[in-house]
mmCIF file of C-alpha atoms and ligand atoms in Angstrom:
data_model
loop_
_atom_site.group_PDB
_atom_site.id
_atom_site.type_symbol
_atom_site.label_atom_id
_atom_site.label_comp_id
_atom_site.label_asym_id
_atom_site.label_seq_id
_atom_site.Cartn_x
_atom_site.Cartn_y
_atom_site.Cartn_z
ATOM 1 C CA MET R 1 -31.423 3.707 -35.572
ATOM 2 C CA THR R 2 -30.304 0.569 -33.806
ATOM 3 C CA ASP R 3 -32.598 -1.143 -31.577
ATOM 4 C CA SER R 4 -31.568 -1.043 -28.026
ATOM 5 C CA ARG R 5 -32.261 -3.877 -25.773
ATOM 6 C CA SER R 6 -30.896 -5.234 -22.389
ATOM 7 C CA ILE R 7 -28.900 -8.647 -22.136
ATOM 8 C CA THR R 8 -31.055 -11.346 -20.877
ATOM 9 C CA ASP R 9 -30.740 -14.917 -20.072
ATOM 10 C CA ASP R 10 -32.147 -16.317 -23.225
ATOM 11 C CA GLU R 11 -30.180 -14.153 -25.395
ATOM 12 C CA GLN R 12 -28.895 -15.887 -28.638
ATOM 13 C CA PRO R 13 -25.380 -15.345 -29.508
ATOM 14 C CA PRO R 14 -25.037 -12.624 -32.002
ATOM 15 C CA GLU R 15 -23.764 -12.535 -35.626
ATOM 16 C CA LEU R 16 -20.251 -11.680 -35.479
ATOM 17 C CA ASN R 17 -18.474 -10.285 -38.759
ATOM 18 C CA THR R 18 -15.071 -11.628 -38.447
ATOM 19 C CA GLY R 19 -13.781 -10.375 -41.828
ATOM 20 C CA VAL R 20 -13.909 -6.808 -40.918
ATOM 21 C CA PRO R 21 -11.945 -5.159 -38.418
ATOM 22 C CA GLN R 22 -13.952 -3.897 -35.807
ATOM 23 C CA THR R 23 -12.767 -1.176 -33.066
ATOM 24 C CA ALA R 24 -13.693 -3.148 -29.835
ATOM 25 C CA ARG R 25 -11.363 -6.125 -31.025
ATOM 26 C CA ILE R 26 -8.490 -3.779 -32.006
ATOM 27 C CA TRP R 27 -8.433 -1.871 -28.970
ATOM 28 C CA ASN R 28 -8.829 -5.231 -27.044
ATOM 29 C CA TYR R 29 -5.629 -6.260 -29.159
ATOM 30 C CA TRP R 30 -3.575 -3.320 -28.406
ATOM 31 C CA LEU R 31 -4.565 -3.835 -24.622
ATOM 32 C CA GLY R 32 -3.185 -7.453 -24.550
ATOM 33 C CA GLY R 33 -6.453 -9.138 -24.917
ATOM 34 C CA LYS R 34 -7.386 -12.549 -26.699
ATOM 35 C CA ASP R 35 -10.824 -11.437 -27.858
ATOM 36 C CA ASN R 36 -9.850 -10.610 -31.359
ATOM 37 C CA PHE R 37 -9.347 -12.195 -35.080
ATOM 38 C CA PRO R 38 -6.876 -11.987 -37.554
ATOM 39 C CA VAL R 39 -8.306 -9.310 -39.504
ATOM 40 C CA ASP R 40 -8.305 -7.116 -36.420
ATOM 41 C CA ARG R 41 -4.487 -8.137 -35.561
ATOM 42 C CA GLN R 42 -3.494 -7.308 -39.135
ATOM 43 C CA VAL R 43 -4.882 -3.820 -38.896
ATOM 44 C CA GLY R 44 -3.727 -3.474 -35.578
ATOM 45 C CA ASP R 45 -0.087 -4.205 -36.457
ATOM 46 C CA GLN R 46 -0.113 -2.081 -39.687
ATOM 47 C CA ILE R 47 -1.277 0.984 -37.134
ATOM 48 C CA LEU R 48 1.324 -0.209 -34.657
ATOM 49 C CA ASP R 49 4.147 -0.113 -37.384
ATOM 50 C CA ALA R 50 3.143 3.447 -38.193
ATOM 51 C CA PHE R 51 2.304 4.611 -34.566
ATOM 52 C CA PRO R 52 4.154 2.425 -31.960
ATOM 53 C CA ALA R 53 2.888 4.613 -28.987
ATOM 54 C CA ILE R 54 -0.696 3.562 -29.719
ATOM 55 C CA VAL R 55 -0.294 0.748 -26.882
ATOM 56 C CA GLU R 56 0.694 3.065 -24.563
ATOM 57 C CA ASN R 57 -2.105 5.521 -25.612
ATOM 58 C CA ALA R 58 -4.581 2.723 -24.932
ATOM 59 C CA ARG R 59 -3.061 1.936 -21.707
ATOM 60 C CA ALA R 60 -2.897 5.504 -20.525
ATOM 61 C CA SER R 61 -6.563 5.913 -21.595
ATOM 62 C CA ARG R 62 -7.593 3.064 -19.488
ATOM 63 C CA ALA R 63 -5.561 4.110 -16.630
ATOM 64 C CA PHE R 64 -7.304 7.704 -17.046
ATOM 65 C CA LEU R 65 -10.462 5.942 -16.817
ATOM 66 C CA ALA R 66 -9.686 4.221 -13.385
ATOM 67 C CA ARG R 67 -8.513 7.525 -11.725
ATOM 68 C CA ALA R 68 -11.353 9.283 -12.963
ATOM 69 C CA VAL R 69 -14.018 6.604 -11.679
ATOM 70 C CA ARG R 70 -12.185 6.602 -8.437
ATOM 71 C CA TYR R 71 -12.403 10.281 -8.184
ATOM 72 C CA LEU R 72 -16.155 10.262 -8.909
ATOM 73 C CA ALA R 73 -16.978 7.381 -6.596
ATOM 74 C CA GLY R 74 -14.707 8.847 -3.892
ATOM 75 C CA GLU R 75 -14.385 12.817 -3.797
ATOM 76 C CA ALA R 76 -17.421 13.540 -5.890
ATOM 77 C CA GLY R 77 -19.691 10.994 -4.161
ATOM 78 C CA ILE R 78 -21.287 9.698 -7.333
ATOM 79 C CA ARG R 79 -23.056 6.159 -6.880
ATOM 80 C CA GLN R 80 -24.079 5.468 -10.552
ATOM 81 C CA PHE R 81 -22.312 5.475 -13.903
ATOM 82 C CA LEU R 82 -23.488 5.198 -17.592
ATOM 83 C CA ASP R 83 -20.633 3.736 -19.481
ATOM 84 C CA ILE R 84 -21.124 4.220 -23.484
ATOM 85 C CA GLY R 85 -18.598 2.817 -25.681
ATOM 86 C CA THR R 86 -17.602 0.088 -22.954
ATOM 87 C CA GLY R 87 -15.516 -2.113 -25.044
ATOM 88 C CA LEU R 88 -14.888 -5.756 -24.314
ATOM 89 C CA PRO R 89 -14.320 -6.378 -20.594
ATOM 90 C CA THR R 90 -10.659 -5.799 -19.422
ATOM 91 C CA ALA R 91 -9.082 -5.112 -16.270
ATOM 92 C CA ASN R 92 -10.542 -2.425 -14.220
ATOM 93 C CA ASN R 93 -13.882 -2.264 -15.674
ATOM 94 C CA THR R 94 -15.646 0.860 -14.603
ATOM 95 C CA HIS R 95 -18.122 -0.961 -12.104
ATOM 96 C CA GLU R 96 -14.897 -2.918 -10.599
ATOM 97 C CA VAL R 97 -13.258 0.571 -9.985
ATOM 98 C CA ALA R 98 -16.384 2.257 -8.542
ATOM 99 C CA GLN R 99 -17.493 -0.714 -6.360
ATOM 100 C CA ALA R 100 -14.043 -0.922 -4.824
ATOM 101 C CA VAL R 101 -14.871 2.552 -3.642
ATOM 102 C CA ALA R 102 -18.473 2.318 -3.183
ATOM 103 C CA PRO R 103 -20.069 -1.230 -3.316
ATOM 104 C CA GLU R 104 -23.477 -0.029 -3.645
ATOM 105 C CA SER R 105 -22.452 1.798 -7.092
ATOM 106 C CA ARG R 106 -24.928 1.068 -10.052
ATOM 107 C CA VAL R 107 -23.356 0.714 -13.509
ATOM 108 C CA VAL R 108 -25.022 0.626 -16.758
ATOM 109 C CA TYR R 109 -22.822 -0.476 -19.877
ATOM 110 C CA VAL R 110 -23.820 0.455 -23.478
ATOM 111 C CA ASP R 111 -22.228 -0.614 -26.701
ATOM 112 C CA ASN R 112 -23.310 -1.611 -30.304
ATOM 113 C CA ASP R 113 -20.791 -4.038 -31.273
ATOM 114 C CA PRO R 114 -21.871 -7.640 -31.291
ATOM 115 C CA ILE R 115 -18.698 -8.948 -29.838
ATOM 116 C CA VAL R 116 -19.204 -6.798 -26.763
ATOM 117 C CA LEU R 117 -22.649 -7.921 -26.434
ATOM 118 C CA ALA R 118 -21.338 -11.449 -26.616
ATOM 119 C CA HIS R 119 -18.966 -10.833 -23.761
ATOM 120 C CA ALA R 120 -21.158 -8.754 -21.644
ATOM 121 C CA ARG R 121 -21.724 -11.371 -19.219
ATOM 122 C CA ALA R 122 -18.401 -10.492 -17.825
ATOM 123 C CA LEU R 123 -19.486 -7.270 -16.996
ATOM 124 C CA LEU R 124 -22.351 -8.488 -14.961
ATOM 125 C CA THR R 125 -20.420 -9.103 -12.022
ATOM 126 C CA SER R 126 -21.724 -6.627 -9.566
ATOM 127 C CA SER R 127 -21.239 -6.739 -6.030
ATOM 128 C CA PRO R 128 -24.410 -7.837 -4.084
ATOM 129 C CA GLN R 129 -24.883 -4.199 -2.867
ATOM 130 C CA GLY R 130 -24.820 -2.632 -6.351
ATOM 131 C CA ALA R 131 -26.031 -3.601 -9.777
ATOM 132 C CA THR R 132 -24.653 -3.892 -13.352
ATOM 133 C CA THR R 133 -26.509 -4.064 -16.644
ATOM 134 C CA TYR R 134 -25.707 -3.878 -20.092
ATOM 135 C CA ILE R 135 -27.606 -2.349 -23.003
ATOM 136 C CA ASP R 136 -26.894 -3.049 -26.675
ATOM 137 C CA ALA R 137 -27.595 0.400 -28.408
ATOM 138 C CA ASP R 138 -26.178 3.322 -30.339
ATOM 139 C CA LEU R 139 -24.647 6.359 -29.154
ATOM 140 C CA ARG R 140 -26.531 7.837 -31.673
ATOM 141 C CA ASP R 141 -29.675 7.526 -29.818
ATOM 142 C CA PRO R 142 -29.188 9.063 -26.645
ATOM 143 C CA GLU R 143 -32.749 9.231 -25.846
ATOM 144 C CA ARG R 144 -33.363 5.619 -26.022
ATOM 145 C CA ILE R 145 -30.024 4.928 -23.987
ATOM 146 C CA LEU R 146 -31.482 7.223 -21.330
ATOM 147 C CA GLN R 147 -34.987 5.638 -21.019
ATOM 148 C CA GLU R 148 -33.171 1.924 -20.951
ATOM 149 C CA ALA R 149 -30.762 2.900 -18.260
ATOM 150 C CA ALA R 150 -33.355 4.553 -16.185
ATOM 151 C CA ARG R 151 -34.636 1.251 -15.658
ATOM 152 C CA THR R 152 -31.225 0.534 -13.526
ATOM 153 C CA LEU R 153 -30.325 4.160 -12.462
ATOM 154 C CA ASP R 154 -32.269 6.759 -10.734
ATOM 155 C CA LEU R 155 -31.513 9.741 -13.359
ATOM 156 C CA SER R 156 -32.849 12.228 -10.917
ATOM 157 C CA GLN R 157 -29.656 11.688 -8.774
ATOM 158 C CA PRO R 158 -26.307 12.559 -10.150
ATOM 159 C CA THR R 159 -24.918 10.250 -12.482
ATOM 160 C CA GLY R 160 -21.001 9.731 -14.125
ATOM 161 C CA ILE R 161 -21.681 9.582 -17.709
ATOM 162 C CA MET R 162 -18.624 8.048 -19.467
ATOM 163 C CA LEU R 163 -17.463 8.583 -23.259
ATOM 164 C CA MET R 164 -14.004 6.931 -23.418
ATOM 165 C CA GLY R 165 -12.973 6.474 -26.968
ATOM 166 C CA ILE R 166 -16.398 6.796 -28.617
ATOM 167 C CA LEU R 167 -17.052 10.369 -29.566
ATOM 168 C CA GLY R 168 -14.112 10.009 -32.358
ATOM 169 C CA HIS R 169 -16.330 7.753 -34.064
ATOM 170 C CA ILE R 170 -18.810 10.493 -34.600
ATOM 171 C CA ALA R 171 -17.284 12.432 -37.724
ATOM 172 C CA ASP R 172 -19.382 15.624 -37.299
ATOM 173 C CA ASP R 173 -18.608 17.865 -34.400
ATOM 174 C CA ASP R 174 -22.259 19.373 -34.493
ATOM 175 C CA GLU R 175 -23.670 15.717 -34.256
ATOM 176 C CA ALA R 176 -21.109 14.477 -31.655
ATOM 177 C CA ARG R 177 -21.873 17.737 -29.537
ATOM 178 C CA SER R 178 -25.687 17.268 -30.091
ATOM 179 C CA ILE R 179 -25.511 13.765 -28.683
ATOM 180 C CA VAL R 180 -23.362 15.069 -25.537
ATOM 181 C CA ARG R 181 -26.069 17.832 -24.824
ATOM 182 C CA ARG R 182 -28.682 15.258 -25.028
ATOM 183 C CA LEU R 183 -27.153 12.857 -22.553
ATOM 184 C CA VAL R 184 -26.214 15.506 -20.267
ATOM 185 C CA GLY R 185 -29.423 17.072 -20.408
ATOM 186 C CA GLY R 186 -31.119 13.799 -19.536
ATOM 187 C CA VAL R 187 -29.175 13.639 -16.000
ATOM 188 C CA SER R 188 -29.547 15.541 -12.981
ATOM 189 C CA SER R 189 -27.364 18.523 -11.867
ATOM 190 C CA GLY R 190 -24.423 17.472 -10.170
ATOM 191 C CA SER R 191 -23.899 14.788 -12.818
ATOM 192 C CA TYR R 192 -20.518 14.491 -14.440
ATOM 193 C CA LEU R 193 -19.237 13.684 -17.981
ATOM 194 C CA THR R 194 -15.823 12.163 -18.256
ATOM 195 C CA MET R 195 -14.442 11.731 -21.863
ATOM 196 C CA ASN R 196 -11.216 10.783 -23.723
ATOM 197 C CA ASP R 197 -10.459 10.802 -27.337
ATOM 198 C CA GLY R 198 -7.513 10.540 -29.671
ATOM 199 C CA THR R 199 -6.172 14.101 -30.784
ATOM 200 C CA ASP R 200 -4.398 15.078 -34.196
ATOM 201 C CA THR R 201 -1.174 16.092 -32.281
ATOM 202 C CA SER R 202 1.495 14.118 -34.173
ATOM 203 C CA GLU R 203 2.110 12.964 -37.661
ATOM 204 C CA GLU R 204 2.239 9.529 -36.773
ATOM 205 C CA VAL R 205 -1.192 9.433 -34.937
ATOM 206 C CA VAL R 206 -2.606 11.237 -38.372
ATOM 207 C CA GLU R 207 -1.308 8.335 -40.311
ATOM 208 C CA ALA R 208 -2.508 5.741 -38.014
ATOM 209 C CA ALA R 209 -6.153 7.298 -38.347
ATOM 210 C CA ARG R 210 -5.630 7.264 -42.040
ATOM 211 C CA ILE R 211 -4.871 3.522 -41.906
ATOM 212 C CA TRP R 212 -7.569 2.902 -39.719
ATOM 213 C CA ASN R 213 -10.181 4.586 -41.818
ATOM 214 C CA GLN R 214 -9.093 2.534 -44.846
ATOM 215 C CA SER R 215 -10.042 -0.737 -43.288
ATOM 216 C CA ALA R 216 -11.604 -0.609 -39.771
ATOM 217 C CA ASN R 217 -15.286 -0.260 -38.763
ATOM 218 C CA PRO R 218 -16.502 2.196 -37.419
ATOM 219 C CA THR R 219 -13.993 5.001 -38.812
ATOM 220 C CA TYR R 220 -12.448 7.168 -36.111
ATOM 221 C CA HIS R 221 -11.789 10.998 -36.390
ATOM 222 C CA LEU R 222 -9.011 12.797 -34.679
ATOM 223 C CA ARG R 223 -9.771 16.194 -32.923
ATOM 224 C CA SER R 224 -7.457 18.899 -31.648
ATOM 225 C CA PRO R 225 -7.300 19.376 -28.003
ATOM 226 C CA ASP R 226 -9.783 22.484 -28.525
ATOM 227 C CA ARG R 227 -12.133 20.792 -30.260
ATOM 228 C CA ILE R 228 -12.556 18.101 -27.528
ATOM 229 C CA ALA R 229 -12.698 20.829 -24.682
ATOM 230 C CA ARG R 230 -15.726 22.289 -26.438
ATOM 231 C CA PHE R 231 -17.617 19.020 -25.507
ATOM 232 C CA PHE R 232 -17.418 20.234 -22.168
ATOM 233 C CA ASP R 233 -19.180 23.538 -22.901
ATOM 234 C CA GLY R 234 -21.615 24.622 -20.138
ATOM 235 C CA LEU R 235 -20.118 22.061 -17.484
ATOM 236 C CA ASP R 236 -17.720 22.987 -14.826
ATOM 237 C CA LEU R 237 -14.329 21.533 -15.723
ATOM 238 C CA VAL R 238 -12.575 19.616 -12.724
ATOM 239 C CA GLU R 239 -8.866 20.557 -12.150
ATOM 240 C CA PRO R 240 -6.656 20.145 -14.377
ATOM 241 C CA GLY R 241 -8.944 20.550 -17.252
ATOM 242 C CA VAL R 242 -8.725 19.102 -20.408
ATOM 243 C CA VAL R 243 -5.215 17.498 -20.757
ATOM 244 C CA SER R 244 -3.302 14.483 -22.067
ATOM 245 C CA PRO R 245 -4.421 11.374 -19.935
ATOM 246 C CA PRO R 246 -1.050 10.837 -18.184
ATOM 247 C CA ARG R 247 -1.536 14.588 -16.719
ATOM 248 C CA TRP R 248 -5.110 13.938 -15.183
ATOM 249 C CA ARG R 249 -4.463 13.789 -11.498
ATOM 250 C CA PRO R 250 -1.668 11.481 -11.972
ATOM 251 C CA GLU R 251 -0.873 9.286 -8.976
ATOM 252 C CA PRO R 252 2.645 10.217 -7.347
ATOM 253 C CA SER R 253 5.593 7.943 -8.811
ATOM 254 C CA PRO R 254 9.200 7.874 -7.952
ATOM 255 C CA SER R 255 9.877 7.737 -11.968
ATOM 256 C CA GLY R 256 8.007 11.129 -12.456
ATOM 257 C CA LEU R 257 5.243 11.897 -14.803
ATOM 258 C CA PRO R 258 4.901 9.713 -17.758
ATOM 259 C CA PRO R 259 5.124 11.219 -21.340
ATOM 260 C CA GLU R 260 2.098 12.707 -22.846
ATOM 261 C CA VAL R 261 0.121 10.848 -25.312
ATOM 262 C CA ASP R 262 -1.857 11.965 -28.468
ATOM 263 C CA SER R 263 -5.321 11.989 -26.602
ATOM 264 C CA ALA R 264 -7.344 14.686 -24.592
ATOM 265 C CA CYS R 265 -9.443 13.758 -21.597
ATOM 266 C CA GLY R 266 -11.411 15.692 -18.813
ATOM 267 C CA VAL R 267 -14.150 15.540 -16.393
ATOM 268 C CA GLY R 268 -16.900 18.151 -16.186
ATOM 269 C CA ARG R 269 -19.650 18.563 -13.629
ATOM 270 C CA LYS R 270 -23.188 19.999 -14.602
ATOM 271 C CA PRO R 271 -23.865 22.990 -12.538
HETATM 272 C C1 SAM K 301 -11.859 2.620 -28.687
HETATM 273 S S1 SAM K 301 -13.135 1.434 -27.865
HETATM 274 C C2 SAM K 301 -13.010 2.146 -26.130
HETATM 275 C C3 SAM K 301 -13.543 1.102 -25.185
HETATM 276 C C4 SAM K 301 -13.406 1.793 -23.722
HETATM 277 N N1 SAM K 301 -14.425 2.704 -23.475
HETATM 278 C C5 SAM K 301 -11.913 2.138 -23.346
HETATM 279 O O1 SAM K 301 -11.883 3.404 -23.080
HETATM 280 O O2 SAM K 301 -11.311 1.272 -23.166
HETATM 281 C C6 SAM K 301 -14.644 2.334 -28.630
HETATM 282 C C7 SAM K 301 -16.065 1.482 -28.248
HETATM 283 O O3 SAM K 301 -17.057 2.280 -28.411
HETATM 284 C C8 SAM K 301 -17.946 1.410 -29.280
HETATM 285 N N2 SAM K 301 -18.829 2.260 -30.225
HETATM 286 C C9 SAM K 301 -18.320 2.800 -31.279
HETATM 287 N N3 SAM K 301 -19.485 3.530 -32.218
HETATM 288 C C10 SAM K 301 -20.360 3.313 -31.228
HETATM 289 C C11 SAM K 301 -21.785 3.759 -31.256
HETATM 290 N N4 SAM K 301 -22.216 4.425 -32.240
HETATM 291 N N5 SAM K 301 -22.527 3.263 -30.363
HETATM 292 C C12 SAM K 301 -22.156 2.529 -29.247
HETATM 293 N N6 SAM K 301 -20.925 2.011 -29.089
HETATM 294 C C13 SAM K 301 -20.029 2.359 -30.020
HETATM 295 C C14 SAM K 301 -17.130 0.219 -29.816
HETATM 296 O O4 SAM K 301 -17.958 -0.829 -30.313
HETATM 297 C C15 SAM K 301 -16.009 0.081 -28.968
HETATM 298 O O5 SAM K 301 -16.229 -0.811 -28.077
#
């Protein structure tokens, strides 16, 4: 198990492995960010060749995150969020979206990639009424994540757990479901699970995952939409259920619905 620790003012810069392509940095590259190295761009470009829709997929996933957080902070009245597998800071980070609706929102970010830790200060820009903190921890240790998060969040109150693009990094369904159960078990009734992950729904995306798993770290495992839906077992799914991100409560657009992407997402409420 990796040690979890919160970011502090005397934090030393973490060791960055710039020789091995890393998931957070490749994702950042596809989203148009600058926090990536030649090895990340090389694998990122290889995957782009096999699966050009990855860029649209990454953007659709971020757009879903923003709509889901707006729903949670708005209609659902959620005021605290636990965002695990945060990724590098980008536009519309969870606390920015939540605090635009409810400035008092409190957000705990969690990731285990040293480069995300190095950039985490950019996430600690809370509104004065709310709070943001960052924990350097591994998803495989949900008890420690909950324990550390409880310093910032009141887990006896409803919490929005965000697992965006991270459960695919846990190959085994039983292990991934156990992690979800333990996280959801640690928050109050009326809490929500929001998740999104890649699906094995086209030959191109399956080829992209194969290339990824040859060189990038950690490996990523596509699931069918049905396998992803099982992560919501025991929760009440918010309409429209588990769907491709552009189909989850889309905002009205004169150009109509954007095409589906090879991912499945949903929001479920703990009864
Ligand atoms: C594909 S990125 C998604 C980033 C962001 N959630 C988004 O949707 O834009 C996956 C993130 O999960 C993190 N991650 C992967 N495995 C992890 C683990 N076992 N524990 C904590 N973070 C992990 C990676 O470092 C990376 O930042």
